[in-house]
Amino acid sequence: MRVHSGALIRADLAGLRERAGDPAARARWDLGHTRRARSGPDTLVLRYTSTPEGVRVTARRETVPRSGRAGHLLDRALAPVRALLLSWSLDRLRLWAERGTPPGRAAARWLAEAGVRVALVALLLTDAAYALFEPVMPLLGYGVVLVPLVALPLLILLPPLPGTPSARRAPAPRPARGSRLRALP
């Protein structure tokens, strides 16, 4: 099975290749490299394109499909998750190359931000939200009860902070036919 992702990284090409190509460094940012939950090899292919804005990295991960019809269906069902993990991994590489944020620290930031969002959503879904707004209800009317209905989608849809890795920042481009790709071990 094949999944694609890409990222624009504002860093020098040599340093980026060093972080992306070295197996020890790659194990720090590439979730597919370090946390294989399946048997069989996978291949990560990276393509670097220098642009005025930085280096465009296009990634393609190929895995050996599972055998049998059930294995094939499972691979197809998991493909979006694998694509999301590849995009998230590329964003961790981007943060490491651009800001010097180690991939482990970037993951910790993601966990902290996700925890805050989950806590706020849980607060807005409980009676505590109504108790929080109760003092201003006589002034604003009971329309303030709609605040959770507006805040919930915002908490879910707002992009993460700039220092937090996100799969949303990485579109899933398909490399042009005949483009030169470099396979990593």
Short mmCIF file of C-alpha atoms in Angstrom, two decimals:
data_model
loop_
_atom_site.label_atom_id
_atom_site.label_comp_id
_atom_site.label_asym_id
_atom_site.label_seq_id
_atom_site.Cartn_x
_atom_site.Cartn_y
_atom_site.Cartn_z
CA MET A 1 0.00 0.00 0.00
CA ARG A 2 1.16 3.50 -0.74
CA VAL A 3 0.51 6.78 1.09
CA HIS A 4 1.72 10.26 0.18
CA SER A 5 2.36 13.49 2.04
CA GLY A 6 4.38 16.65 1.69
CA ALA A 7 5.65 19.67 3.58
CA LEU A 8 7.33 22.98 2.91
CA ILE A 9 10.31 23.25 5.24
CA ARG A 10 12.15 26.56 5.61
CA ALA A 11 15.60 25.14 6.29
CA ASP A 12 18.80 24.43 4.41
CA LEU A 13 18.77 21.35 2.22
CA ALA A 14 21.97 19.83 3.66
CA GLY A 15 20.74 19.91 7.27
CA LEU A 16 17.35 18.61 6.22
CA ARG A 17 18.86 15.66 4.34
CA GLU A 18 21.04 14.89 7.35
CA ARG A 19 18.04 14.73 9.69
CA ALA A 20 15.90 12.84 7.19
CA GLY A 21 18.53 10.39 5.94
CA ASP A 22 20.37 9.34 9.09
CA PRO A 23 18.60 6.24 10.50
CA ALA A 24 19.15 7.30 14.13
CA ALA A 25 17.79 10.81 13.44
CA ARG A 26 14.95 9.40 11.35
CA ALA A 27 13.86 7.20 14.23
CA ARG A 28 13.25 10.40 16.23
CA TRP A 29 10.76 12.02 13.83
CA ASP A 30 9.30 9.26 11.63
CA LEU A 31 6.48 7.43 13.39
CA GLY A 32 6.32 4.78 10.67
CA HIS A 33 10.01 4.01 11.11
CA THR A 34 9.98 3.56 14.87
CA ARG A 35 6.55 2.14 15.62
CA ARG A 36 5.86 -0.54 13.06
CA ALA A 37 2.91 -2.57 14.24
CA ARG A 38 3.12 -5.01 11.38
CA SER A 39 5.56 -7.50 10.02
CA GLY A 40 7.23 -6.82 6.72
CA PRO A 41 9.38 -4.01 5.42
CA ASP A 42 8.28 -0.55 4.54
CA THR A 43 10.03 2.02 2.38
CA LEU A 44 10.01 5.76 2.82
CA VAL A 45 10.83 7.67 -0.34
CA LEU A 46 11.60 11.38 -0.04
CA ARG A 47 11.90 13.93 -2.83
CA TYR A 48 13.45 17.34 -2.18
CA THR A 49 12.65 20.36 -4.33
CA SER A 50 14.29 23.70 -3.57
CA THR A 51 11.92 26.65 -3.85
CA PRO A 52 12.31 30.34 -2.98
CA GLU A 53 10.25 29.70 0.19
CA GLY A 54 12.31 26.71 1.35
CA VAL A 55 12.54 23.01 0.56
CA ARG A 56 9.43 21.14 -0.56
CA VAL A 57 9.63 17.59 0.75
CA THR A 58 7.37 15.02 -0.87
CA ALA A 59 7.12 11.70 0.92
CA ARG A 60 5.77 8.36 -0.16
CA ARG A 61 5.59 5.38 2.17
CA GLU A 62 5.15 1.94 0.68
CA THR A 63 4.36 -1.07 2.79
CA VAL A 64 4.03 -4.71 1.90
CA PRO A 65 0.31 -5.46 1.85
CA ARG A 66 -1.10 -8.07 4.17
CA SER A 67 -2.12 -11.33 2.55
CA GLY A 68 -5.66 -12.45 1.94
CA ARG A 69 -8.85 -10.53 1.37
CA ALA A 70 -9.21 -9.54 5.04
CA GLY A 71 -5.62 -8.27 5.08
CA HIS A 72 -6.20 -6.24 1.94
CA LEU A 73 -9.38 -4.70 3.41
CA LEU A 74 -7.55 -3.90 6.65
CA ASP A 75 -4.72 -2.22 4.72
CA ARG A 76 -7.23 -0.11 2.79
CA ALA A 77 -9.03 0.84 6.01
CA LEU A 78 -5.76 1.83 7.72
CA ALA A 79 -4.37 3.82 4.76
CA PRO A 80 -5.86 7.16 5.94
CA VAL A 81 -4.37 6.63 9.40
CA ARG A 82 -0.98 5.84 7.90
CA ALA A 83 -1.22 8.96 5.71
CA LEU A 84 -2.08 11.05 8.77
CA LEU A 85 0.91 9.63 10.68
CA LEU A 86 3.21 10.36 7.72
CA SER A 87 1.97 13.96 7.55
CA TRP A 88 2.37 14.37 11.31
CA SER A 89 5.90 12.92 11.08
CA LEU A 90 6.85 15.38 8.34
CA ASP A 91 5.58 18.25 10.46
CA ARG A 92 7.76 17.03 13.36
CA LEU A 93 10.70 17.02 10.94
CA ARG A 94 9.73 20.55 9.85
CA LEU A 95 9.65 21.82 13.43
CA TRP A 96 13.00 20.19 14.14
CA ALA A 97 14.64 21.66 11.02
CA GLU A 98 13.07 25.14 11.24
CA ARG A 99 12.88 25.82 14.97
CA GLY A 100 15.27 23.30 16.49
CA THR A 101 12.38 21.70 18.42
CA PRO A 102 13.33 18.08 19.09
CA PRO A 103 10.65 15.64 17.86
CA GLY A 104 10.02 14.34 21.39
CA ARG A 105 9.34 17.84 22.68
CA ALA A 106 7.03 18.52 19.71
CA ALA A 107 5.06 15.37 20.59
CA ALA A 108 4.82 16.53 24.21
CA ARG A 109 3.49 19.91 23.04
CA TRP A 110 0.89 18.12 20.94
CA LEU A 111 -0.21 16.03 23.93
CA ALA A 112 -0.44 19.12 26.15
CA GLU A 113 -2.46 21.09 23.60
CA ALA A 114 -4.76 18.13 22.92
CA GLY A 115 -5.26 17.71 26.67
CA VAL A 116 -6.26 21.36 27.07
CA ARG A 117 -8.70 21.10 24.16
CA VAL A 118 -10.26 17.91 25.52
CA ALA A 119 -10.57 19.46 28.99
CA LEU A 120 -12.27 22.57 27.57
CA VAL A 121 -14.66 20.50 25.48
CA ALA A 122 -15.49 18.38 28.54
CA LEU A 123 -16.07 21.54 30.58
CA LEU A 124 -18.40 22.97 27.95
CA LEU A 125 -20.39 19.75 27.80
CA THR A 126 -21.05 19.62 31.55
CA ASP A 127 -23.24 21.60 33.87
CA ALA A 128 -20.13 23.50 34.96
CA ALA A 129 -20.38 25.53 31.74
CA TYR A 130 -23.85 26.72 32.69
CA ALA A 131 -22.69 27.50 36.22
CA LEU A 132 -19.81 29.48 34.71
CA PHE A 133 -22.16 31.65 32.64
CA GLU A 134 -24.96 31.88 35.24
CA PRO A 135 -23.80 35.25 36.69
CA VAL A 136 -24.02 36.99 33.30
CA MET A 137 -27.28 35.39 32.16
CA PRO A 138 -29.50 38.16 33.61
CA LEU A 139 -27.41 40.77 31.77
CA LEU A 140 -27.09 39.01 28.43
CA GLY A 141 -30.20 36.90 28.44
CA TYR A 142 -30.33 33.21 28.00
CA GLY A 143 -28.71 33.46 24.54
CA VAL A 144 -25.43 32.99 26.38
CA VAL A 145 -26.36 29.32 26.62
CA LEU A 146 -25.40 29.13 22.95
CA VAL A 147 -21.77 29.88 23.82
CA PRO A 148 -20.88 26.17 24.14
CA LEU A 149 -22.47 25.51 20.75
CA VAL A 150 -20.16 28.09 19.19
CA ALA A 151 -17.10 27.26 21.28
CA LEU A 152 -17.14 23.50 20.66
CA PRO A 153 -16.59 23.70 16.88
CA LEU A 154 -13.95 26.37 17.40
CA LEU A 155 -12.02 24.19 19.84
CA ILE A 156 -12.14 21.31 17.40
CA LEU A 157 -11.52 23.21 14.15
CA LEU A 158 -8.98 25.84 15.20
CA PRO A 159 -5.50 24.95 13.97
CA PRO A 160 -2.89 24.02 16.54
CA LEU A 161 -0.31 26.48 17.81
CA PRO A 162 2.69 27.11 15.51
CA GLY A 163 5.07 25.01 17.64
CA THR A 164 2.72 22.02 17.75
CA PRO A 165 2.95 19.32 15.06
CA SER A 166 -0.10 18.93 12.89
CA ALA A 167 -1.02 16.71 9.98
CA ARG A 168 -3.22 19.55 8.70
CA ARG A 169 -0.18 21.56 7.61
CA ALA A 170 0.98 18.87 5.21
CA PRO A 171 -1.00 18.45 2.00
CA ALA A 172 -0.85 15.06 0.34
CA PRO A 173 0.77 15.73 -3.03
CA ARG A 174 1.40 13.07 -5.61
CA PRO A 175 4.85 13.26 -7.17
CA ALA A 176 4.93 13.90 -10.90
CA ARG A 177 5.59 10.90 -13.10
CA GLY A 178 9.25 10.40 -13.71
CA SER A 179 10.29 12.56 -10.75
CA ARG A 180 13.42 11.51 -8.98
CA LEU A 181 12.73 9.95 -5.62
CA ARG A 182 15.28 8.88 -3.04
CA ALA A 183 14.54 5.75 -1.03
CA LEU A 184 15.56 5.63 2.62
CA PRO A 185 16.44 2.37 4.39
#
